[in-house]
PDB file of C-alpha atoms in Angstrom:
ATOM      1  CA  UNK T  10       0.024  -0.007  -0.104  1.00 63.00           C
ATOM      2  CA  UNK T  11       2.944   2.426  -0.481  1.00 85.00           C
ATOM      3  CA  UNK T  12       2.998   3.103  -4.345  1.00 92.00           C
ATOM      4  CA  UNK T  13       2.908   6.808  -5.383  1.00 91.00           C
ATOM      5  CA  UNK T  14      -0.168   8.474  -6.812  1.00 93.00           C
ATOM      6  CA  UNK T  15       1.959   9.591  -9.718  1.00 92.00           C
ATOM      7  CA  UNK T  16       2.626   8.781 -13.280  1.00 91.00           C
ATOM      8  CA  UNK T  17       5.232   6.322 -12.040  1.00 92.00           C
ATOM      9  CA  UNK T  18       2.539   4.047 -10.555  1.00 93.00           C
ATOM     10  CA  UNK T  19       2.328   0.597 -11.794  1.00 92.00           C
ATOM     11  CA  UNK T  20      -1.288   1.091 -13.113  1.00 93.00           C
ATOM     12  CA  UNK T  21      -0.207   3.994 -15.289  1.00 93.00           C
ATOM     13  CA  UNK T  22       3.012   2.253 -16.300  1.00 89.00           C
ATOM     14  CA  UNK T  23       1.207  -0.789 -17.627  1.00 84.00           C
ATOM     15  CA  UNK T  24      -1.098   1.378 -19.562  1.00 87.00           C
ATOM     16  CA  UNK T  25       1.674   3.351 -21.227  1.00 79.00           C
ATOM     17  CA  UNK T  26       2.770   0.167 -22.893  1.00 69.00           C
ATOM     18  CA  UNK T  27      -0.084   0.867 -25.276  1.00 69.00           C
ATOM     19  CA  UNK T  28       0.994   3.331 -27.794  1.00 68.00           C
ATOM     20  CA  UNK T  29      -2.408   4.453 -28.959  1.00 78.00           C
ATOM     21  CA  UNK T  30      -4.189   6.192 -26.052  1.00 87.00           C
ATOM     22  CA  UNK T  31      -7.643   7.208 -26.959  1.00 90.00           C
ATOM     23  CA  UNK T  32      -9.042  10.853 -26.719  1.00 93.00           C
ATOM     24  CA  UNK T  33     -11.098  11.491 -23.462  1.00 95.00           C
ATOM     25  CA  UNK T  34     -14.293  11.550 -25.264  1.00 96.00           C
ATOM     26  CA  UNK T  35     -13.446   8.228 -27.049  1.00 96.00           C
ATOM     27  CA  UNK T  36     -12.427   6.561 -23.788  1.00 96.00           C
ATOM     28  CA  UNK T  37     -15.692   7.481 -22.131  1.00 97.00           C
ATOM     29  CA  UNK T  38     -17.674   6.387 -25.259  1.00 97.00           C
ATOM     30  CA  UNK T  39     -15.806   3.058 -25.166  1.00 97.00           C
ATOM     31  CA  UNK T  40     -16.705   2.403 -21.499  1.00 97.00           C
ATOM     32  CA  UNK T  41     -20.285   3.088 -22.411  1.00 96.00           C
ATOM     33  CA  UNK T  42     -19.980   0.658 -25.245  1.00 97.00           C
ATOM     34  CA  UNK T  43     -18.563  -2.103 -23.121  1.00 97.00           C
ATOM     35  CA  UNK T  44     -21.340  -1.576 -20.601  1.00 96.00           C
ATOM     36  CA  UNK T  45     -24.157  -1.403 -22.999  1.00 95.00           C
ATOM     37  CA  UNK T  46     -23.099  -4.398 -25.349  1.00 95.00           C
ATOM     38  CA  UNK T  47     -22.196  -6.516 -22.276  1.00 95.00           C
ATOM     39  CA  UNK T  48     -25.434  -5.814 -20.630  1.00 93.00           C
ATOM     40  CA  UNK T  49     -27.461  -6.379 -23.709  1.00 95.00           C
ATOM     41  CA  UNK T  50     -25.840  -9.883 -24.044  1.00 95.00           C
ATOM     42  CA  UNK T  51     -26.586 -10.531 -20.437  1.00 94.00           C
ATOM     43  CA  UNK T  52     -30.335  -9.649 -20.975  1.00 92.00           C
ATOM     44  CA  UNK T  53     -30.755 -12.122 -23.787  1.00 93.00           C
ATOM     45  CA  UNK T  54     -28.704 -14.746 -21.938  1.00 93.00           C
ATOM     46  CA  UNK T  55     -30.780 -14.490 -18.834  1.00 92.00           C
ATOM     47  CA  UNK T  56     -34.269 -14.865 -20.619  1.00 90.00           C
ATOM     48  CA  UNK T  57     -34.355 -18.715 -20.442  1.00 91.00           C
ATOM     49  CA  UNK T  58     -33.233 -18.497 -16.793  1.00 90.00           C
ATOM     50  CA  UNK T  59     -35.917 -16.039 -15.860  1.00 86.00           C
ATOM     51  CA  UNK T  60     -38.514 -18.258 -17.199  1.00 84.00           C
ATOM     52  CA  UNK T  61     -37.500 -21.056 -14.995  1.00 86.00           C
ATOM     53  CA  UNK T  62     -37.136 -18.848 -12.018  1.00 89.00           C
ATOM     54  CA  UNK T  63     -40.691 -17.790 -12.307  1.00 85.00           C
ATOM     55  CA  UNK T  64     -41.675 -21.360 -11.517  1.00 83.00           C
ATOM     56  CA  UNK T  65     -39.773 -21.271  -8.125  1.00 84.00           C
ATOM     57  CA  UNK T  66     -42.133 -21.375  -5.266  1.00 84.00           C
ATOM     58  CA  UNK T  67     -39.743 -20.627  -2.357  1.00 90.00           C
ATOM     59  CA  UNK T  68     -39.704 -16.832  -1.904  1.00 91.00           C
ATOM     60  CA  UNK T  69     -36.142 -16.834  -0.413  1.00 93.00           C
ATOM     61  CA  UNK T  70     -34.732 -18.618  -3.265  1.00 92.00           C
ATOM     62  CA  UNK T  71     -36.792 -16.962  -6.016  1.00 92.00           C
ATOM     63  CA  UNK T  72     -35.428 -13.645  -4.932  1.00 92.00           C
ATOM     64  CA  UNK T  73     -31.743 -15.093  -4.592  1.00 94.00           C
ATOM     65  CA  UNK T  74     -31.880 -16.722  -8.035  1.00 94.00           C
ATOM     66  CA  UNK T  75     -33.270 -13.478  -9.750  1.00 93.00           C
ATOM     67  CA  UNK T  76     -30.329 -11.469  -8.180  1.00 95.00           C
ATOM     68  CA  UNK T  77     -27.691 -14.077  -8.925  1.00 95.00           C
ATOM     69  CA  UNK T  78     -28.712 -13.891 -12.573  1.00 95.00           C
ATOM     70  CA  UNK T  79     -28.551 -10.047 -12.570  1.00 94.00           C
ATOM     71  CA  UNK T  80     -25.131 -10.248 -10.921  1.00 96.00           C
ATOM     72  CA  UNK T  81     -23.466 -12.767 -13.028  1.00 96.00           C
ATOM     73  CA  UNK T  82     -25.094 -12.320 -16.318  1.00 95.00           C
ATOM     74  CA  UNK T  83     -25.232  -8.555 -16.193  1.00 95.00           C
ATOM     75  CA  UNK T  84     -21.527  -8.281 -15.475  1.00 97.00           C
ATOM     76  CA  UNK T  85     -19.637 -11.204 -16.883  1.00 97.00           C
ATOM     77  CA  UNK T  86     -20.284 -10.202 -20.524  1.00 97.00           C
ATOM     78  CA  UNK T  87     -19.024  -6.777 -19.598  1.00 97.00           C
ATOM     79  CA  UNK T  88     -15.776  -8.128 -18.550  1.00 98.00           C
ATOM     80  CA  UNK T  89     -15.562 -10.283 -21.647  1.00 97.00           C
ATOM     81  CA  UNK T  90     -16.231  -7.263 -23.879  1.00 97.00           C
ATOM     82  CA  UNK T  91     -13.267  -5.301 -22.281  1.00 97.00           C
ATOM     83  CA  UNK T  92     -10.991  -8.534 -22.493  1.00 97.00           C
ATOM     84  CA  UNK T  93     -11.817  -8.970 -26.243  1.00 97.00           C
ATOM     85  CA  UNK T  94     -11.281  -5.199 -26.898  1.00 95.00           C
ATOM     86  CA  UNK T  95      -7.843  -5.489 -25.184  1.00 94.00           C
ATOM     87  CA  UNK T  96      -6.885  -8.824 -26.815  1.00 94.00           C
ATOM     88  CA  UNK T  97      -7.688  -7.976 -30.358  1.00 93.00           C
ATOM     89  CA  UNK T  98      -7.312  -4.184 -30.587  1.00 92.00           C
ATOM     90  CA  UNK T  99      -4.908  -2.956 -27.894  1.00 91.00           C
ATOM     91  CA  UNK T 100      -2.909  -6.098 -27.882  1.00 90.00           C
ATOM     92  CA  UNK T 101      -2.496  -6.084 -24.141  1.00 90.00           C
ATOM     93  CA  UNK T 102      -2.779  -8.737 -21.626  1.00 92.00           C
ATOM     94  CA  UNK T 103      -5.914  -8.539 -19.400  1.00 95.00           C
ATOM     95  CA  UNK T 104      -3.672  -8.500 -16.316  1.00 94.00           C
ATOM     96  CA  UNK T 105      -2.273  -5.205 -17.406  1.00 93.00           C
ATOM     97  CA  UNK T 106      -5.479  -3.817 -15.843  1.00 95.00           C
ATOM     98  CA  UNK T 107      -3.869  -4.355 -12.498  1.00 95.00           C
ATOM     99  CA  UNK T 108      -4.200  -8.060 -11.997  1.00 96.00           C
ATOM    100  CA  UNK T 109      -0.581  -8.963 -11.259  1.00 92.00           C
ATOM    101  CA  UNK T 110      -0.137 -12.249  -9.801  1.00 91.00           C
ATOM    102  CA  UNK T 111       2.390 -10.979  -7.198  1.00 88.00           C
ATOM    103  CA  UNK T 112       0.523 -10.362  -3.860  1.00 89.00           C
ATOM    104  CA  UNK T 113      -2.855 -11.037  -5.542  1.00 94.00           C
ATOM    105  CA  UNK T 114      -4.329 -12.807  -2.699  1.00 95.00           C
ATOM    106  CA  UNK T 115      -3.047 -10.626   0.258  1.00 96.00           C
ATOM    107  CA  UNK T 116      -3.973  -7.499  -1.695  1.00 96.00           C
ATOM    108  CA  UNK T 117      -7.653  -8.736  -2.391  1.00 98.00           C
ATOM    109  CA  UNK T 118      -8.311  -9.759   1.222  1.00 97.00           C
ATOM    110  CA  UNK T 119      -6.656  -6.507   2.393  1.00 97.00           C
ATOM    111  CA  UNK T 120      -9.259  -4.724   0.472  1.00 98.00           C
ATOM    112  CA  UNK T 121     -11.924  -6.857   2.001  1.00 98.00           C
ATOM    113  CA  UNK T 122     -10.485  -5.988   5.404  1.00 98.00           C
ATOM    114  CA  UNK T 123     -10.699  -2.329   4.676  1.00 98.00           C
ATOM    115  CA  UNK T 124     -14.023  -2.559   3.241  1.00 98.00           C
ATOM    116  CA  UNK T 125     -15.500  -4.141   6.443  1.00 98.00           C
ATOM    117  CA  UNK T 126     -13.906  -1.557   8.582  1.00 98.00           C
ATOM    118  CA  UNK T 127     -15.119   1.223   6.482  1.00 97.00           C
ATOM    119  CA  UNK T 128     -18.766   0.191   6.142  1.00 97.00           C
ATOM    120  CA  UNK T 129     -19.065  -1.035   9.780  1.00 97.00           C
ATOM    121  CA  UNK T 130     -17.791   2.346  10.648  1.00 98.00           C
ATOM    122  CA  UNK T 131     -20.675   3.969   8.832  1.00 98.00           C
ATOM    123  CA  UNK T 132     -23.151   1.705  10.509  1.00 97.00           C
ATOM    124  CA  UNK T 133     -21.452   2.091  13.897  1.00 97.00           C
ATOM    125  CA  UNK T 134     -21.760   5.974  13.440  1.00 97.00           C
ATOM    126  CA  UNK T 135     -25.382   5.854  12.378  1.00 97.00           C
ATOM    127  CA  UNK T 136     -26.121   3.647  15.374  1.00 96.00           C
ATOM    128  CA  UNK T 137     -24.233   5.728  17.918  1.00 96.00           C
ATOM    129  CA  UNK T 138     -26.430   8.687  17.128  1.00 95.00           C
ATOM    130  CA  UNK T 139     -29.670   6.717  16.993  1.00 95.00           C
ATOM    131  CA  UNK T 140     -30.197   6.877  13.230  1.00 97.00           C
ATOM    132  CA  UNK T 141     -30.174   3.128  12.799  1.00 96.00           C
ATOM    133  CA  UNK T 142     -32.930   0.608  14.196  1.00 94.00           C
ATOM    134  CA  UNK T 143     -34.136  -2.956  13.698  1.00 93.00           C
ATOM    135  CA  UNK T 144     -36.686  -3.601  10.971  1.00 90.00           C
ATOM    136  CA  UNK T 145     -39.274  -6.311  11.230  1.00 87.00           C
ATOM    137  CA  UNK T 146     -39.265  -8.447   8.139  1.00 84.00           C
ATOM    138  CA  UNK T 147     -40.267 -11.743   6.722  1.00 87.00           C
ATOM    139  CA  UNK T 148     -38.658 -14.522   8.590  1.00 88.00           C
ATOM    140  CA  UNK T 149     -38.021 -16.213   5.337  1.00 88.00           C
ATOM    141  CA  UNK T 150     -35.732 -13.400   4.139  1.00 93.00           C
ATOM    142  CA  UNK T 151     -33.657 -12.746   7.244  1.00 93.00           C
ATOM    143  CA  UNK T 152     -31.631 -14.513   9.969  1.00 93.00           C
ATOM    144  CA  UNK T 153     -29.726 -17.732  10.128  1.00 92.00           C
ATOM    145  CA  UNK T 154     -32.173 -19.428   7.865  1.00 90.00           C
ATOM    146  CA  UNK T 155     -30.757 -17.369   4.779  1.00 95.00           C
ATOM    147  CA  UNK T 156     -27.055 -17.769   5.365  1.00 95.00           C
ATOM    148  CA  UNK T 157     -26.625 -20.105   2.379  1.00 96.00           C
ATOM    149  CA  UNK T 158     -28.346 -17.681  -0.020  1.00 96.00           C
ATOM    150  CA  UNK T 159     -26.499 -14.815   1.340  1.00 97.00           C
ATOM    151  CA  UNK T 160     -23.179 -16.499   0.798  1.00 96.00           C
ATOM    152  CA  UNK T 161     -24.149 -17.246  -2.797  1.00 96.00           C
ATOM    153  CA  UNK T 162     -24.988 -13.600  -3.251  1.00 97.00           C
ATOM    154  CA  UNK T 163     -21.437 -12.772  -1.923  1.00 97.00           C
ATOM    155  CA  UNK T 164     -20.137 -14.706  -5.048  1.00 97.00           C
ATOM    156  CA  UNK T 165     -22.353 -12.521  -7.202  1.00 97.00           C
ATOM    157  CA  UNK T 166     -21.101  -9.363  -5.801  1.00 97.00           C
ATOM    158  CA  UNK T 167     -17.478 -10.607  -6.228  1.00 98.00           C
ATOM    159  CA  UNK T 168     -18.203 -10.325  -9.987  1.00 98.00           C
ATOM    160  CA  UNK T 169     -20.158  -7.284  -9.790  1.00 97.00           C
ATOM    161  CA  UNK T 170     -17.643  -5.356  -7.792  1.00 97.00           C
ATOM    162  CA  UNK T 171     -14.747  -6.703  -9.904  1.00 98.00           C
ATOM    163  CA  UNK T 172     -16.700  -5.577 -13.096  1.00 98.00           C
ATOM    164  CA  UNK T 173     -17.124  -1.963 -12.020  1.00 97.00           C
ATOM    165  CA  UNK T 174     -13.559  -1.751 -10.877  1.00 98.00           C
ATOM    166  CA  UNK T 175     -12.257  -3.201 -14.154  1.00 98.00           C
ATOM    167  CA  UNK T 176     -14.497  -0.850 -16.019  1.00 97.00           C
ATOM    168  CA  UNK T 177     -13.615   2.436 -14.135  1.00 97.00           C
ATOM    169  CA  UNK T 178     -10.377   1.788 -12.181  1.00 97.00           C
ATOM    170  CA  UNK T 179      -8.747  -0.811 -14.278  1.00 96.00           C
ATOM    171  CA  UNK T 180      -9.257   0.475 -17.813  1.00 97.00           C
ATOM    172  CA  UNK T 181     -10.674   4.214 -17.862  1.00 97.00           C
ATOM    173  CA  UNK T 182      -8.562   5.730 -15.003  1.00 97.00           C
ATOM    174  CA  UNK T 183      -5.286   4.568 -16.330  1.00 95.00           C
ATOM    175  CA  UNK T 184      -6.202   5.243 -19.804  1.00 95.00           C
ATOM    176  CA  UNK T 185      -7.076   8.766 -19.207  1.00 96.00           C
ATOM    177  CA  UNK T 186      -4.356   9.218 -16.622  1.00 95.00           C
ATOM    178  CA  UNK T 187      -1.699   7.956 -18.996  1.00 92.00           C
ATOM    179  CA  UNK T 188      -2.773  10.252 -21.693  1.00 92.00           C
ATOM    180  CA  UNK T 189      -3.438  13.520 -19.665  1.00 94.00           C
ATOM    181  CA  UNK T 190      -2.520  13.287 -15.888  1.00 94.00           C
ATOM    182  CA  UNK T 191      -3.071  11.144 -12.904  1.00 96.00           C
ATOM    183  CA  UNK T 192      -5.713  13.644 -11.367  1.00 97.00           C
ATOM    184  CA  UNK T 193      -7.658  13.762 -14.687  1.00 97.00           C
ATOM    185  CA  UNK T 194      -7.719  10.049 -14.656  1.00 97.00           C
ATOM    186  CA  UNK T 195      -9.018   9.799 -11.124  1.00 98.00           C
ATOM    187  CA  UNK T 196     -11.737  12.559 -11.487  1.00 98.00           C
ATOM    188  CA  UNK T 197     -12.998  11.412 -14.855  1.00 98.00           C
ATOM    189  CA  UNK T 198     -13.388   7.757 -13.769  1.00 97.00           C
ATOM    190  CA  UNK T 199     -14.817   8.794 -10.367  1.00 98.00           C
ATOM    191  CA  UNK T 200     -17.296  11.088 -12.041  1.00 97.00           C
ATOM    192  CA  UNK T 201     -18.479   8.611 -14.733  1.00 96.00           C
ATOM    193  CA  UNK T 202     -18.781   6.151 -11.895  1.00 96.00           C
ATOM    194  CA  UNK T 203     -21.094   8.582 -10.148  1.00 95.00           C
ATOM    195  CA  UNK T 204     -23.076   9.340 -13.214  1.00 94.00           C
ATOM    196  CA  UNK T 205     -23.693   5.571 -13.967  1.00 93.00           C
ATOM    197  CA  UNK T 206     -25.896   5.713 -10.906  1.00 93.00           C
ATOM    198  CA  UNK T 207     -27.830   8.438 -11.813  1.00 92.00           C
ATOM    199  CA  UNK T 208     -30.864   6.474 -12.985  1.00 89.00           C
ATOM    200  CA  UNK T 209     -30.975   4.189  -9.602  1.00 92.00           C
ATOM    201  CA  UNK T 210     -34.119   4.408  -7.630  1.00 92.00           C
ATOM    202  CA  UNK T 211     -34.391   7.118  -4.895  1.00 93.00           C
ATOM    203  CA  UNK T 212     -31.228   8.859  -6.320  1.00 95.00           C
ATOM    204  CA  UNK T 213     -30.484  12.293  -4.787  1.00 95.00           C
ATOM    205  CA  UNK T 214     -27.787  14.945  -5.537  1.00 95.00           C
ATOM    206  CA  UNK T 215     -25.812  13.979  -2.274  1.00 96.00           C
ATOM    207  CA  UNK T 216     -25.966  10.325  -3.269  1.00 96.00           C
ATOM    208  CA  UNK T 217     -24.374  11.027  -6.646  1.00 96.00           C
ATOM    209  CA  UNK T 218     -21.694  13.202  -4.985  1.00 97.00           C
ATOM    210  CA  UNK T 219     -21.022  10.308  -2.474  1.00 97.00           C
ATOM    211  CA  UNK T 220     -20.748   7.659  -5.343  1.00 97.00           C
ATOM    212  CA  UNK T 221     -18.344  10.111  -7.042  1.00 97.00           C
ATOM    213  CA  UNK T 222     -16.399  10.410  -3.605  1.00 98.00           C
ATOM    214  CA  UNK T 223     -16.580   6.514  -3.406  1.00 97.00           C
ATOM    215  CA  UNK T 224     -14.970   6.444  -6.857  1.00 97.00           C
ATOM    216  CA  UNK T 225     -12.089   8.672  -5.715  1.00 98.00           C
ATOM    217  CA  UNK T 226     -11.456   6.540  -2.678  1.00 98.00           C
ATOM    218  CA  UNK T 227     -11.336   3.457  -4.904  1.00 98.00           C
ATOM    219  CA  UNK T 228      -9.036   5.056  -7.322  1.00 98.00           C
ATOM    220  CA  UNK T 229      -6.657   6.096  -4.436  1.00 97.00           C
ATOM    221  CA  UNK T 230      -6.757   2.616  -2.893  1.00 97.00           C
ATOM    222  CA  UNK T 231      -5.905   0.898  -6.175  1.00 97.00           C
ATOM    223  CA  UNK T 232      -3.074   3.333  -6.841  1.00 97.00           C
ATOM    224  CA  UNK T 233      -1.675   2.815  -3.278  1.00 96.00           C
ATOM    225  CA  UNK T 234      -1.682  -0.860  -3.948  1.00 95.00           C
ATOM    226  CA  UNK T 235      -0.316  -0.541  -7.479  1.00 94.00           C
ATOM    227  CA  UNK T 236      -2.833  -3.156  -8.245  1.00 96.00           C
ATOM    228  CA  UNK T 237      -6.718  -3.693  -8.854  1.00 97.00           C
ATOM    229  CA  UNK T 238      -7.054  -6.725  -6.602  1.00 98.00           C
ATOM    230  CA  UNK T 239      -7.740  -4.799  -3.352  1.00 97.00           C
ATOM    231  CA  UNK T 240     -10.183  -2.347  -4.877  1.00 98.00           C
ATOM    232  CA  UNK T 241     -12.211  -5.282  -6.278  1.00 98.00           C
ATOM    233  CA  UNK T 242     -12.276  -7.036  -2.868  1.00 98.00           C
ATOM    234  CA  UNK T 243     -13.228  -3.767  -1.161  1.00 98.00           C
ATOM    235  CA  UNK T 244     -16.050  -2.851  -3.535  1.00 98.00           C
ATOM    236  CA  UNK T 245     -17.615  -6.328  -3.461  1.00 98.00           C
ATOM    237  CA  UNK T 246     -17.582  -6.592   0.492  1.00 98.00           C
ATOM    238  CA  UNK T 247     -18.889  -3.033   0.791  1.00 98.00           C
ATOM    239  CA  UNK T 248     -22.071  -3.875  -1.420  1.00 97.00           C
ATOM    240  CA  UNK T 249     -22.639  -7.299   0.163  1.00 97.00           C
ATOM    241  CA  UNK T 250     -22.261  -6.000   3.695  1.00 97.00           C
ATOM    242  CA  UNK T 251     -24.643  -3.227   2.992  1.00 97.00           C
ATOM    243  CA  UNK T 252     -27.403  -5.282   1.224  1.00 95.00           C
ATOM    244  CA  UNK T 253     -27.147  -8.913   2.439  1.00 96.00           C
ATOM    245  CA  UNK T 254     -25.541  -8.498   5.974  1.00 97.00           C
ATOM    246  CA  UNK T 255     -26.998  -5.247   7.376  1.00 97.00           C
ATOM    247  CA  UNK T 256     -30.150  -5.365   5.124  1.00 95.00           C
ATOM    248  CA  UNK T 257     -29.867  -1.946   3.761  1.00 95.00           C
ATOM    249  CA  UNK T 258     -30.417  -0.435   0.237  1.00 94.00           C
ATOM    250  CA  UNK T 259     -27.357  -0.769  -2.068  1.00 95.00           C
ATOM    251  CA  UNK T 260     -27.364   2.456  -4.157  1.00 94.00           C
ATOM    252  CA  UNK T 261     -31.238   2.463  -4.004  1.00 90.00           C
ATOM    253  CA  UNK T 262     -31.598  -1.274  -4.794  1.00 89.00           C
ATOM    254  CA  UNK T 263     -33.144  -4.114  -2.638  1.00 87.00           C
ATOM    255  CA  UNK T 264     -30.709  -6.980  -2.541  1.00 88.00           C
ATOM    256  CA  UNK T 265     -32.937  -9.831  -1.265  1.00 90.00           C
ATOM    257  CA  UNK T 266     -32.242 -12.049   1.883  1.00 95.00           C
ATOM    258  CA  UNK T 267     -30.193 -10.467   4.786  1.00 96.00           C
ATOM    259  CA  UNK T 268     -28.628 -11.821   7.820  1.00 96.00           C
ATOM    260  CA  UNK T 269     -29.390  -8.832   9.875  1.00 95.00           C
ATOM    261  CA  UNK T 270     -32.305  -6.355   8.993  1.00 94.00           C
ATOM    262  CA  UNK T 271     -31.538  -2.764   9.803  1.00 95.00           C
ATOM    263  CA  UNK T 272     -33.099   0.343   8.678  1.00 93.00           C
ATOM    264  CA  UNK T 273     -32.131   4.048   8.901  1.00 95.00           C
ATOM    265  CA  UNK T 274     -34.291   6.624  10.754  1.00 95.00           C
ATOM    266  CA  UNK T 275     -33.859  10.373  10.811  1.00 94.00           C
ATOM    267  CA  UNK T 276     -32.994  13.035   8.180  1.00 96.00           C
ATOM    268  CA  UNK T 277     -32.365  11.439   4.621  1.00 95.00           C
ATOM    269  CA  UNK T 278     -29.387  13.829   4.175  1.00 96.00           C
ATOM    270  CA  UNK T 279     -27.613  12.103   7.300  1.00 96.00           C
ATOM    271  CA  UNK T 280     -28.725   8.493   6.819  1.00 96.00           C
ATOM    272  CA  UNK T 281     -29.097   8.193   2.850  1.00 96.00           C
ATOM    273  CA  UNK T 282     -32.866   7.461   3.213  1.00 94.00           C
ATOM    274  CA  UNK T 283     -34.284   5.107   0.669  1.00 93.00           C
ATOM    275  CA  UNK T 284     -31.021   5.140  -1.372  1.00 96.00           C
ATOM    276  CA  UNK T 285     -29.199   3.569   1.377  1.00 95.00           C
ATOM    277  CA  UNK T 286     -26.276   4.874   3.591  1.00 96.00           C
ATOM    278  CA  UNK T 287     -24.152   5.734   0.425  1.00 96.00           C
ATOM    279  CA  UNK T 288     -26.544   8.585   0.034  1.00 96.00           C
ATOM    280  CA  UNK T 289     -25.952  10.141   3.502  1.00 97.00           C
ATOM    281  CA  UNK T 290     -23.513  12.584   4.971  1.00 97.00           C
ATOM    282  CA  UNK T 291     -22.195   9.953   7.544  1.00 97.00           C
ATOM    283  CA  UNK T 292     -20.865   8.025   4.551  1.00 97.00           C
ATOM    284  CA  UNK T 293     -19.315  11.143   3.310  1.00 97.00           C
ATOM    285  CA  UNK T 294     -17.451  11.591   6.527  1.00 97.00           C
ATOM    286  CA  UNK T 295     -16.082   8.283   6.539  1.00 97.00           C
ATOM    287  CA  UNK T 296     -14.895   8.336   2.866  1.00 97.00           C
ATOM    288  CA  UNK T 297     -13.297  11.745   3.346  1.00 97.00           C
ATOM    289  CA  UNK T 298     -11.319  10.341   6.341  1.00 97.00           C
ATOM    290  CA  UNK T 299     -10.351   7.348   4.283  1.00 97.00           C
ATOM    291  CA  UNK T 300      -9.332   9.642   1.311  1.00 97.00           C
ATOM    292  CA  UNK T 301      -7.237  11.943   3.766  1.00 97.00           C
ATOM    293  CA  UNK T 302      -5.328   8.657   4.992  1.00 96.00           C
ATOM    294  CA  UNK T 303      -4.522   7.627   1.495  1.00 96.00           C
ATOM    295  CA  UNK T 304      -3.381  10.966   0.369  1.00 95.00           C
ATOM    296  CA  UNK T 305      -1.300  11.544   3.430  1.00 92.00           C
ATOM    297  CA  UNK T 306       0.341   8.259   3.486  1.00 83.00           C
ATOM    298  CA  UNK T 307       4.015   8.398   2.353  1.00 78.00           C
ATOM    299  CA  UNK T 308       5.240   6.379  -0.504  1.00 72.00           C
ATOM    300  CA  UNK T 309       8.082   3.876   0.034  1.00 67.00           C
ATOM    301  CA  UNK T 310       8.229   3.114  -3.751  1.00 62.00           C
ATOM    302  CA  UNK T 311      11.492   3.798  -5.410  1.00 53.00           C
ATOM    303  CA  UNK T 312      11.871   1.929  -8.709  1.00 50.00           C
ATOM    304  CA  UNK T 313      10.233  -1.321 -10.180  1.00 48.00           C
ATOM    305  CA  UNK T 314      10.368  -3.158 -13.547  1.00 44.00           C
ATOM    306  CA  UNK T 315       7.028  -4.252 -15.097  1.00 46.00           C
ATOM    307  CA  UNK T 316       6.641  -6.676 -17.650  1.00 44.00           C
ATOM    308  CA  UNK T 317       3.890  -6.692 -20.205  1.00 42.00           C
ATOM    309  CA  UNK T 318       4.495 -10.178 -21.885  1.00 39.00           C
ATOM    310  CA  UNK T 319       1.179 -11.659 -23.352  1.00 38.00           C
TER     311      UNK T 319
END
């Protein structure tokens, strides 16, 4: 976690091996193309499965199966689209997005550890000031009985979190940063990340600002690791804890069965309201503290050689 937030960072160095770096507008359009094409493929692929799920009579598994289809088939084709673009057009290895083998497992689990600390801090702070309470829900959708479905949904969030990190922090941020400068890459990728959530249910101005701040935090975290592994783990566990452990909305979306079942009470600008904690000022505070820590942390990086063999 000691790489510099500069052009010498591994994520930018791996991208500079590509001689043709696209214009900012083209890069953003390509991200949208990856997303749209991938999700269209996912929609058509999911149709036969959705017909089968409609026949499911168990409410817990019906909800879980619907979410799993969305998490897997809504995201895997996006990853595939980026892989094919890199392989056939850019002539780059997929690992150049920040998936170096060295320290991959420790980096991933460190990201999970930080994600747990961050989101539990949000819930803890809301609880401390009585902005969080228990919600009475269906016994079939909460508690020990749903541990297996929630674990399966964690696997789905592993794919979903990785997809958004590959798209925004793995491909777009280094591509823009390598052509222009580091902070342009960070801010463009974070802003697009926020705008992609504009059409979510119960969205507010503060929730979009917070998603952009989340994007900045994830970008800095990835750069400090010089790898995308940790950001993927952090993103995935953040979403899963929010929806399937604490039972809160994930960016305005219900995520099915949950181990605990909490709900926010109090002013929406503090708690996030129907959008979930990501739309509240408490999350803003926690994220800004995290960003400050990442920015103030001194780099021990001196020099390293990166290989780009296919």
